[in-house]
């Protein structure tokens, strides 16, 4: 085929694509027009004009009477107001609460002191507030036997209640509800209120979104804290009398309210609804086509008979609603463009089957095997693929809107340009998967495995990646990805590629950004509180990460009491740094340079420091219980009163180290060099000193070892 023919073929395909897009757009516009006409009719039929006309007549009558009586001026003496002195007898306290740090403190206090019942009402549930610390506070409160009720959900969000970044902590709270079914309750209210009630002790109400923002936000807020018993009683009665809403009731109340209230309150919710209309239409289009399909529905018996007789090409077959659960098909079976709408495919084994262009909308595909299967351009809208295996599957341009892929295996799968809006990918295995240009807006990737995953130019706006598993030796790629408002808090993003990524208002708090590349990224409004970076981390020119709350890990830095627990810090250079009192428990510090570092009073229990250079380090009173220090260099280090119980010090260099009053019970010091070390008053009961060098060491009893 000549170059000219290829160009014409490409142009023809493009024209066909544009025509299809035009059809979808026309349907979208028609739906919008219907909604607009409906709202216009409701607006024209409203009662306010008639009420206003009646009020104007009443005002005119009153004005006429006033004019007649104006000459008869009289002063009506009113009896003096008698103050209710009963209130003065009550010990009522009221206190204004300003800004989020103070309201956060009240929330923490309530969780710490509540004994019987804590009520919290807040429209949105966001990970910025509901972090690991707060979840632990919830558990501590519940473990005391306290009841916790949470009222949530903003009426204006309509069909988006519970979805997106505003509600990205809902799954955590639902998990808590499952753990404490009799104590922890979530109540969908459709509310814009913000208040809490702690036992019969105190209440706080105001503008504070208690479960949305952390104490790092500079947003101005105001509220009032009170112990007035009448106020507490009314707030409790208001909560208890509020009914739990469902989707239909939310929609009904929204429509009713939007005719009388300020529509500006709901513009954002309406905008998000219209954003999803095109997606809903795309699903409806496929369903309409299946209903109008000229192919007759084939029974499962007929299909299976044809298959067992050797037929393999079932292009366009209509198996809508078929129950094929548990069935196995050999590789190479052709079901392209088949209609499997709402079919039961649970636990099937359909590896390397051709399902390109097939309609599988709403199908049950749980626990199934689809390794190597071709789903390109297939409609998988709303399918349940939880725990399914799709390794190396082809899902390019597939429609997976609202699909459930939780715990699914998608390793090496191709999801290029796939539509995964609102999809659930929690705990999914996406190792080496290609999601280039995929649409993952508002998708959940909580605790998903993202080793070598490619998100280049993907849309992850509002996605939840909290708890996702990443590794620096298998870096994830986010080049030019849209991560606006996404939740990446606490992730290990070491060496990650975020070149030219859009991180507007994204949550990167407590992330590991060592050696990460964010050159050219849009960091407007990004949250970096507690994130770590080093001199090898590339940020856009003139961006100062430290001013946003990030920690710079470099030689000679001063970061006393910093929390780096569990962080992957292998090979980091902190020579001469001041880390006094730091929390490095369970941190990975293999082969790191910690010469001359000040770690006095630090927590390093369970940390890994194999081959780490800690010579001349100040480790007085440090906690190294259960830590690994194989072949670590601790030459002349000060370990006075250090806790080294059960520490693994195989082959460690401790020449001249100061171990006065150190606790080395049950420590493994096999082949360790303790020449010239000072072990005065050290506890070494149960320590393994096999083949250890102790020449010149001062032993616990004060004697010098020869």
XYZ file of C-alpha atoms in Angstrom:
706
model
C 0.000 0.000 0.000
C 1.407 3.385 -0.993
C 2.019 6.250 1.449
C -0.893 8.175 -0.119
C -3.260 5.222 0.434
C -2.083 4.929 4.031
C -2.735 8.626 4.605
C -6.233 8.334 3.077
C -6.975 5.266 5.191
C -5.843 7.091 8.340
C -7.925 10.156 7.417
C -10.989 7.996 6.767
C -10.630 6.321 10.160
C -10.296 9.708 11.799
C -13.468 10.988 10.095
C -15.412 7.928 11.282
C -14.166 8.530 14.806
C -15.243 12.178 14.673
C -18.697 11.174 13.415
C -19.097 8.750 16.340
C -18.007 11.468 18.757
C -20.524 13.841 17.178
C -23.374 11.351 17.816
C -22.405 11.046 21.485
C -22.143 14.827 21.762
C -25.597 15.339 20.236
C -27.134 12.946 22.766
C -25.297 14.698 25.555
C -26.604 18.118 24.405
C -30.123 16.746 24.062
C -30.048 15.462 27.633
C -28.784 18.800 28.887
C -31.583 20.612 27.011
C -34.160 18.338 28.618
C -32.746 19.068 32.052
C -32.678 22.800 31.316
C -36.301 22.827 30.121
C -37.348 20.904 33.214
C -35.600 23.362 35.537
C -37.000 26.360 33.611
C -40.524 24.983 34.009
C -39.977 24.478 37.725
C -38.577 27.989 37.992
C -41.534 29.545 36.162
C -44.015 27.634 38.326
C -42.456 28.643 41.633
C -44.671 30.260 44.237
C -42.448 33.234 45.135
C -43.934 35.766 42.620
C -47.460 35.178 43.959
C -46.211 35.410 47.543
C -44.388 38.652 46.722
C -47.507 40.179 45.170
C -49.521 39.335 48.292
C -46.843 40.822 50.538
C -46.800 44.053 48.517
C -50.560 44.418 49.021
C -50.166 43.915 52.769
C -47.378 46.517 52.926
C -49.581 49.045 51.104
C -52.439 48.463 53.589
C -50.110 48.894 56.570
C -48.652 52.080 55.075
C -52.146 53.524 54.619
C -53.039 52.827 58.259
C -49.788 54.375 59.407
C -50.504 57.589 57.472
C -53.905 57.887 59.182
C -52.447 57.502 62.636
C -49.330 59.572 62.165
C -50.875 62.623 63.846
C -51.669 60.695 66.971
C -48.145 60.248 68.194
C -48.016 58.299 71.374
C -45.232 56.733 73.325
C -45.982 53.222 74.377
C -44.104 52.425 77.493
C -42.950 48.843 77.589
C -42.383 46.984 80.848
C -38.737 46.544 81.698
C -37.175 43.317 80.471
C -36.633 40.887 83.306
C -33.371 38.970 82.937
C -33.468 35.266 83.564
C -31.196 35.024 86.525
C -31.436 31.239 86.393
C -28.850 31.213 83.583
C -26.447 33.105 85.792
C -26.636 30.323 88.343
C -25.477 27.758 85.775
C -21.761 27.187 85.236
C -21.967 27.669 81.453
C -18.734 28.200 79.577
C -18.417 29.293 75.948
C -15.181 29.705 74.036
C -14.499 30.854 70.478
C -12.395 28.421 68.435
C -10.386 30.048 65.661
C -8.821 28.320 62.643
C -8.099 24.681 61.942
C -5.200 23.939 64.297
C -7.456 24.768 67.249
C -10.479 22.845 65.968
C -8.184 19.889 65.285
C -7.028 20.072 68.899
C -10.652 19.974 70.095
C -11.315 16.913 67.897
C -8.252 15.105 69.275
C -9.300 16.040 72.814
C -12.801 14.687 72.255
C -11.427 11.378 70.965
C -9.089 11.196 73.954
C -11.638 11.905 76.715
C -14.959 10.570 75.372
C -16.254 7.686 77.488
C -19.831 7.050 76.373
C -20.625 8.629 72.996
C -19.002 10.952 70.471
C -21.025 12.494 67.636
C -19.161 14.095 64.710
C -21.026 15.735 61.816
C -19.059 16.866 58.768
C -20.139 16.777 55.099
C -16.826 15.504 53.700
C -14.398 12.750 54.776
C -10.896 13.438 53.524
C -7.530 11.748 54.131
C -5.976 15.120 54.940
C -7.753 14.898 58.282
C -8.513 11.196 58.588
C -4.904 10.048 58.503
C -3.253 7.114 60.281
C -2.919 9.168 63.471
C -6.634 10.006 63.615
C -7.679 6.447 62.724
C -5.626 5.221 65.673
C -7.345 7.810 67.899
C -10.694 6.413 66.712
C -9.575 2.882 67.590
C -8.300 3.943 71.015
C -11.645 5.617 71.734
C -13.615 2.574 70.554
C -11.429 0.239 72.584
C -12.538 2.151 75.690
C -16.091 1.064 74.893
C -17.170 4.464 73.579
C -19.756 4.803 70.771
C -18.816 6.952 67.775
C -21.443 8.289 65.342
C -20.406 10.157 62.187
C -22.906 12.089 60.081
C -21.605 12.808 56.582
C -22.424 13.563 52.934
C -23.132 16.907 51.247
C -26.512 17.100 49.512
C -25.077 19.251 46.711
C -22.703 16.462 45.643
C -25.717 14.396 44.562
C -24.540 11.305 42.665
C -20.951 12.058 43.640
C -21.556 11.625 47.376
C -18.942 9.172 48.608
C -16.791 9.538 45.495
C -13.628 11.457 44.679
C -11.075 13.307 46.778
C -13.682 14.857 49.108
C -14.582 11.383 50.366
C -11.276 9.545 49.878
C -11.213 8.442 53.541
C -14.679 6.847 53.397
C -13.220 3.386 52.745
C -11.049 3.658 55.875
C -14.084 4.571 57.983
C -16.164 1.778 56.446
C -13.379 -0.628 57.342
C -13.529 0.711 60.902
C -17.310 0.233 60.864
C -16.729 -3.406 59.955
C -14.261 -3.831 62.815
C -16.590 -2.244 65.397
C -20.131 -2.892 64.062
C -21.832 -2.213 67.388
C -19.845 0.913 68.269
C -18.910 2.782 65.100
C -21.718 4.025 62.839
C -21.729 6.076 59.637
C -24.921 8.012 58.904
C -25.489 9.568 55.458
C -27.316 12.835 56.182
C -26.969 15.052 53.106
C -25.723 17.867 55.335
C -23.590 21.002 55.319
C -23.333 21.139 59.134
C -20.160 20.919 61.171
C -20.367 20.010 64.855
C -19.298 17.487 67.440
C -20.741 16.450 70.806
C -18.528 14.732 73.387
C -20.616 12.787 75.929
C -22.604 15.337 77.962
C -19.361 17.238 78.491
C -19.010 19.733 75.635
C -19.902 20.502 72.032
C -18.260 22.480 69.228
C -19.995 23.901 66.180
C -19.063 26.376 63.477
C -17.440 26.500 60.058
C -14.758 23.902 60.816
C -14.825 20.851 58.533
C -13.571 18.551 61.255
C -12.953 15.487 59.058
C -11.582 17.267 56.011
C -8.485 19.258 56.938
C -5.456 18.713 59.126
C -3.978 21.305 61.441
C -1.568 22.326 58.655
C -4.238 24.263 56.727
C -4.110 28.055 56.956
C -7.798 28.432 56.062
C -9.592 30.850 58.402
C -12.390 29.290 60.449
C -14.490 30.212 63.448
C -16.605 28.183 65.809
C -17.750 28.006 69.399
C -17.160 25.431 72.103
C -19.737 25.203 74.869
C -20.817 23.007 77.753
C -24.365 24.410 77.783
C -26.530 21.365 78.530
C -29.472 22.672 76.485
C -27.254 23.133 73.416
C -25.796 19.650 73.809
C -29.252 18.135 74.185
C -30.585 19.864 71.059
C -27.583 18.832 68.942
C -27.905 15.206 70.074
C -31.660 15.215 69.366
C -31.035 16.788 65.952
C -28.566 14.058 65.028
C -30.654 11.185 66.387
C -33.810 12.407 64.666
C -32.102 12.798 61.269
C -32.973 9.973 58.914
C -30.399 8.043 56.901
C -30.721 8.955 53.203
C -30.428 6.821 50.082
C -29.582 7.888 46.525
C -33.204 8.473 45.497
C -33.928 10.622 48.552
C -30.739 12.637 48.013
C -31.774 13.347 44.430
C -35.330 14.263 45.451
C -34.183 16.662 48.166
C -31.614 18.226 45.893
C -34.172 18.963 43.185
C -36.631 20.323 45.767
C -33.994 22.534 47.393
C -32.463 23.847 44.181
C -35.787 25.519 43.269
C -35.756 27.701 46.377
C -32.185 27.977 47.621
C -29.225 29.787 46.156
C -28.256 27.642 43.193
C -24.680 28.793 43.596
C -24.457 26.395 46.563
C -24.802 23.494 44.172
C -22.999 24.642 41.027
C -19.970 22.475 41.746
C -22.077 19.372 42.229
C -24.010 20.120 39.047
C -20.757 20.619 37.142
C -19.510 17.205 38.231
C -22.833 15.625 37.259
C -22.616 17.057 33.743
C -19.003 15.885 33.545
C -20.222 12.302 34.009
C -23.223 12.517 31.662
C -21.108 11.711 28.610
C -19.719 8.656 30.410
C -23.201 7.498 31.392
C -24.382 8.023 27.818
C -21.505 5.964 26.456
C -22.637 3.036 28.639
C -26.284 3.575 27.694
C -25.405 3.631 23.996
C -23.903 0.147 24.160
C -26.828 -1.151 26.163
C -29.309 0.313 23.687
C -27.434 -1.352 20.837
C -27.555 -4.708 22.627
C -31.288 -4.379 23.128
C -31.756 -3.629 19.444
C -29.365 -6.430 18.400
C -30.694 -8.338 15.411
C -28.900 -11.489 16.515
C -31.201 -13.779 18.510
C -30.116 -14.716 22.024
C -28.269 -18.032 21.986
C -28.900 -20.382 24.886
C -26.009 -21.641 26.968
C -26.805 -25.203 25.896
C -26.644 -24.369 22.169
C -23.445 -22.369 22.593
C -21.762 -25.132 24.567
C -22.848 -27.776 22.054
C -21.356 -25.777 19.187
C -18.144 -25.297 21.189
C -17.748 -28.980 22.109
C -18.285 -29.873 18.445
C -15.217 -27.823 17.558
C -16.602 -24.405 16.589
C -14.267 -21.563 17.663
C -15.479 -18.454 15.851
C -18.435 -16.882 17.669
C -18.074 -13.334 16.368
C -21.079 -11.178 17.352
C -22.894 -13.966 19.211
C -25.664 -12.822 21.562
C -25.191 -14.403 25.000
C -26.805 -11.623 27.027
C -27.498 -12.738 30.589
C -25.990 -16.184 30.022
C -24.794 -18.216 33.006
C -21.385 -19.533 31.988
C -19.878 -19.601 35.469
C -17.019 -22.045 35.892
C -16.753 -22.791 32.144
C -13.340 -23.123 30.465
C -12.568 -22.106 26.878
C -9.408 -22.972 24.988
C -7.146 -20.181 23.825
C -7.967 -18.738 20.434
C -11.766 -18.779 20.824
C -13.177 -15.716 19.017
C -15.940 -13.845 20.889
C -15.184 -10.457 19.382
C -18.179 -8.093 19.381
C -20.163 -10.671 21.358
C -23.018 -9.504 23.568
C -22.393 -10.780 27.105
C -24.341 -8.025 28.820
C -24.888 -8.954 32.506
C -23.587 -12.471 31.902
C -22.420 -14.646 34.799
C -18.756 -15.395 34.095
C -17.686 -16.030 37.633
C -14.663 -18.348 37.982
C -14.418 -18.960 34.232
C -11.064 -19.874 32.657
C -10.937 -17.865 29.416
C -7.242 -17.279 28.909
C -6.105 -15.851 25.550
C -9.726 -15.580 24.312
C -10.628 -12.807 21.851
C -13.257 -10.509 23.454
C -12.330 -7.366 21.548
C -15.284 -5.019 21.131
C -17.505 -7.280 23.249
C -20.282 -5.898 25.444
C -19.732 -7.179 28.980
C -21.495 -4.385 30.788
C -22.499 -5.383 34.324
C -21.096 -8.898 33.990
C -20.049 -10.900 37.056
C -16.421 -11.880 36.372
C -15.157 -12.484 39.903
C -12.330 -14.983 40.511
C -12.034 -15.607 36.747
C -8.873 -16.262 34.660
C -8.409 -13.928 31.685
C -4.620 -14.024 31.329
C -3.618 -12.891 27.842
C -7.250 -12.245 26.851
C -8.003 -9.494 24.322
C -10.512 -6.950 25.728
C -9.504 -4.087 23.429
C -12.360 -1.569 22.955
C -14.657 -3.838 24.993
C -17.415 -2.409 27.190
C -16.688 -3.496 30.764
C -18.666 -0.721 32.399
C -19.679 -1.706 35.943
C -18.258 -5.242 35.744
C -17.127 -7.101 38.844
C -13.581 -8.376 38.255
C -12.544 -8.602 41.889
C -9.778 -11.184 42.448
C -9.741 -11.932 38.716
C -6.472 -12.698 36.931
C -5.779 -10.519 33.867
C -2.012 -10.849 33.521
C -0.819 -9.640 30.107
C -4.430 -8.965 29.078
C -5.078 -6.405 26.322
C -7.470 -3.736 27.683
C -6.546 -0.886 25.348
C -9.406 1.628 25.002
C -11.646 -0.607 27.116
C -14.524 1.033 29.005
C -14.059 0.143 32.689
C -16.100 2.979 34.209
C -17.223 2.005 37.742
C -15.611 -1.423 37.355
C -14.592 -3.387 40.444
C -11.001 -4.586 40.000
C -10.161 -4.885 43.686
C -7.449 -7.495 44.345
C -7.318 -8.260 40.629
C -4.026 -9.282 39.018
C -3.189 -6.947 36.118
C 0.555 -7.503 35.932
C 1.926 -6.606 32.482
C -1.604 -5.794 31.305
C -2.012 -3.141 28.597
C -4.561 -0.510 29.658
C -3.448 2.166 27.228
C -6.257 4.784 26.867
C -8.604 2.654 28.979
C -11.444 4.469 30.756
C -11.269 3.665 34.482
C -13.260 6.563 35.928
C -14.450 5.702 39.456
C -12.967 2.216 39.104
C -11.999 0.294 42.227
C -8.411 -0.965 41.946
C -7.795 -1.349 45.675
C -5.073 -3.953 46.369
C -4.805 -4.725 42.660
C -1.490 -5.977 41.247
C -0.442 -3.519 38.523
C 3.204 -4.522 38.315
C 4.613 -3.575 34.884
C 1.112 -2.629 33.696
C 0.809 0.045 31.011
C -1.786 2.726 31.854
C -0.458 5.341 29.454
C -3.160 7.948 28.676
C -5.676 5.973 30.746
C -8.484 7.881 32.483
C -8.396 7.037 36.197
C -10.268 10.095 37.452
C -11.568 9.460 40.984
C -10.361 5.857 40.842
C -9.294 4.058 44.013
C -5.800 2.537 43.947
C -5.533 2.053 47.698
C -2.815 -0.475 48.606
C -2.352 -1.373 44.927
C 1.021 -2.784 43.811
C 2.653 -0.287 41.459
C 6.078 -1.758 40.643
C 7.237 -0.534 37.205
C 3.697 0.724 36.489
C 3.476 3.257 33.655
C 1.032 6.177 34.190
C 2.500 8.444 31.500
C -0.097 11.101 30.518
C -2.743 9.279 32.555
C -5.579 11.223 34.189
C -5.463 10.477 37.921
C -7.305 13.601 39.008
C -8.857 12.983 42.426
C -7.569 9.394 42.525
C -6.763 7.765 45.864
C -3.349 6.048 45.920
C -2.953 5.947 49.697
C -1.091 2.868 50.888
C -0.026 1.923 47.344
C 3.062 -0.294 47.271
C 6.042 1.053 45.345
C 9.753 0.234 45.270
C 12.728 2.362 44.369
C 14.309 -0.467 42.356
C 11.065 -0.814 40.352
C 10.128 2.888 40.009
C 6.650 3.992 38.995
C 6.336 6.412 36.072
C 4.026 9.464 36.224
C 5.501 11.496 33.359
C 3.038 14.264 32.323
C 0.282 12.600 34.366
C -2.634 14.595 35.806
C -2.465 14.022 39.570
C -4.462 17.088 40.560
C -6.158 16.588 43.949
C -4.871 13.012 44.078
C -3.994 11.415 47.401
C -0.433 10.036 47.424
C 0.212 10.582 51.115
C 2.808 8.319 52.701
C 3.928 6.707 49.429
C 7.492 5.679 48.664
C 8.126 7.748 45.528
C 11.886 7.413 45.630
C 13.389 7.779 42.137
C 9.887 8.204 40.698
C 9.472 10.044 37.366
C 6.990 12.944 37.705
C 8.422 15.145 34.966
C 5.809 17.713 33.828
C 3.135 16.091 36.007
C 0.190 18.211 37.195
C 0.156 17.962 41.003
C -2.201 20.870 41.660
C -3.606 20.521 45.204
C -2.303 16.940 45.399
C -1.557 15.395 48.792
C 2.087 14.276 48.953
C 2.421 14.603 52.710
C 4.898 12.153 54.289
C 5.993 10.854 50.869
C 9.537 9.707 50.120
C 10.835 11.888 47.272
C 14.521 11.008 47.516
C 16.075 11.224 44.015
C 12.587 11.806 42.525
C 12.321 13.871 39.337
C 9.619 16.567 39.476
C 11.217 18.858 36.919
C 8.559 20.933 35.153
C 5.774 19.685 37.429
C 2.883 21.959 38.434
C 3.094 22.092 42.242
C 0.471 24.765 42.895
C -1.221 24.043 46.228
C 0.627 20.736 46.677
C 0.840 19.382 50.230
C 4.349 18.259 51.212
C 4.142 18.312 55.003
C 6.491 15.646 56.370
C 7.699 14.587 52.911
C 11.414 13.887 52.534
C 13.748 14.901 49.725
C 17.483 15.211 49.235
C 19.900 17.153 47.085
C 19.320 14.697 44.226
C 15.560 15.418 44.152
C 14.729 17.591 41.146
C 12.063 20.280 41.658
C 10.963 23.053 39.286
C 13.197 26.117 39.305
C 12.579 28.458 42.262
C 10.403 25.904 44.102
C 11.479 25.589 47.738
C 10.197 22.282 49.206
C 11.291 23.129 52.761
C 8.945 26.132 52.872
C 6.006 23.771 52.232
C 6.895 21.521 55.175
C 9.180 18.965 53.470
C 12.371 17.713 55.144
C 15.667 18.014 53.286
C 17.935 15.071 54.124
C 21.514 16.164 53.532
C 24.852 16.324 55.371
C 24.916 18.604 58.428
C 21.151 19.303 58.448
C 19.407 19.915 61.762
C 16.215 17.849 62.118
C 15.778 17.091 65.837
C 12.775 14.893 66.686
C 11.976 14.319 63.006
C 9.675 11.360 62.266
C 11.242 9.115 59.604
C 9.793 5.834 60.869
C 9.458 3.124 58.240
C 11.096 5.245 55.536
C 13.306 3.725 52.835
C 16.571 5.652 53.355
C 19.173 3.198 52.073
C 22.323 4.951 50.903
C 21.270 8.349 52.248
C 24.026 10.800 53.201
C 23.402 12.366 56.627
C 27.007 12.820 57.673
C 27.225 15.232 60.616
C 23.448 15.746 60.792
C 21.627 16.536 64.028
C 18.853 13.931 64.410
C 18.622 14.029 68.187
C 15.425 12.354 69.392
C 14.433 11.342 65.853
C 12.047 8.449 65.204
C 13.671 6.026 62.746
C 11.989 2.851 63.952
C 11.733 0.207 61.199
C 13.518 2.544 58.766
C 15.769 1.116 56.028
C 19.252 2.668 56.316
C 21.441 0.081 54.604
C 24.806 1.428 53.419
C 23.937 4.946 54.592
C 26.563 7.492 55.618
C 25.831 8.480 59.222
C 29.341 9.420 60.306
C 29.430 11.959 63.144
C 25.617 12.063 63.208
C 23.848 13.009 66.440
C 21.183 10.375 67.171
C 21.136 10.798 70.939
C 17.832 9.537 72.352
C 16.615 8.457 68.893
C 14.310 5.499 68.231
C 15.773 2.923 65.842
C 14.062 -0.245 67.061
C 13.574 -2.702 64.215
C 15.595 -0.522 61.839
C 17.934 -2.023 59.232
C 21.438 -0.517 59.186
C 23.485 -3.245 57.518
C 26.841 -1.896 56.257
C 25.941 1.584 57.509
C 28.793 3.875 58.549
C 28.087 5.155 62.073
C 31.674 5.841 63.099
C 31.985 8.572 65.738
C 28.182 8.836 65.893
C 26.445 10.022 69.065
C 24.092 7.171 69.954
C 23.678 7.836 73.648
C 20.458 6.314 75.028
C 19.390 5.346 71.505
C 16.868 2.512 71.104
C 18.279 -0.139 68.737
C 16.207 -3.005 70.077
C 15.819 -5.706 67.365
C 17.759 -3.562 64.891
C 19.964 -5.073 62.164
C 23.543 -3.752 62.115
C 25.368 -6.475 60.239
C 28.836 -5.250 59.210
C 27.919 -1.743 60.387
C 30.821 0.565 61.214
C 30.390 1.824 64.799
C 34.054 2.632 65.381
C 34.424 4.992 68.388
C 30.653 5.548 68.428
C 29.110 6.684 71.714
C 26.521 4.037 72.688
C 26.303 4.915 76.367
C 23.051 3.493 77.859
C 21.944 2.394 74.401
C 19.272 -0.307 74.121
C 20.771 -3.038 71.911
C 18.703 -5.960 73.115
C 18.406 -8.687 70.467
C 20.223 -6.426 68.001
C 21.916 -8.231 65.107
C 25.535 -7.015 65.130
C 27.163 -9.840 63.190
C 30.584 -8.651 61.999
C 29.956 -5.100 63.246
C 32.943 -2.808 63.832
C 32.791 -1.531 67.438
C 36.464 -0.770 67.965
C 36.855 1.848 70.697
C 33.090 2.246 70.992
C 31.686 3.547 74.272
C 29.117 0.997 75.517
C 28.961 2.090 79.160
C 25.729 0.774 80.771
C 24.492 -0.359 77.339
C 21.963 -3.204 77.229
C 23.307 -5.961 74.938
C 21.241 -8.834 76.282
C 20.533 -11.503 73.643
C 22.405 -9.421 71.040
C 24.227 -11.288 68.269
C 27.856 -10.079 68.250
C 29.313 -13.007 66.317
C 32.558 -11.962 64.578
C 32.083 -8.406 65.853
C 35.210 -6.354 66.580
C 34.982 -4.899 70.111
C 38.719 -4.213 70.481
C 39.244 -1.398 72.978
C 35.495 -0.934 73.515
C 34.275 0.255 76.924
C 31.627 -2.157 78.268
C 31.659 -0.915 81.881
C 28.356 -1.879 83.594
C 26.987 -3.142 80.266
C 24.409 -5.942 80.344
C 25.581 -8.815 78.144
C 23.496 -11.720 79.469
C 22.629 -14.118 76.655
C 24.699 -12.156 74.127
C 26.405 -14.229 71.414
C 30.107 -13.258 71.440
C 31.325 -16.200 69.366
C 34.535 -15.289 67.521
C 34.179 -11.656 68.668
C 37.392 -9.626 69.029
C 37.641 -8.268 72.611
C 41.332 -7.406 72.859
C 41.764 -4.437 75.206
C 38.030 -4.142 75.819
C 36.931 -2.985 79.290
C 34.475 -5.645 80.438
C 31.288 -5.010 82.490
C 33.111 -5.793 85.764
C 35.830 -3.212 84.984
C 38.526 -5.725 83.998
C 40.423 -5.376 80.741
C 40.159 -8.286 78.328
C 43.511 -9.587 77.091
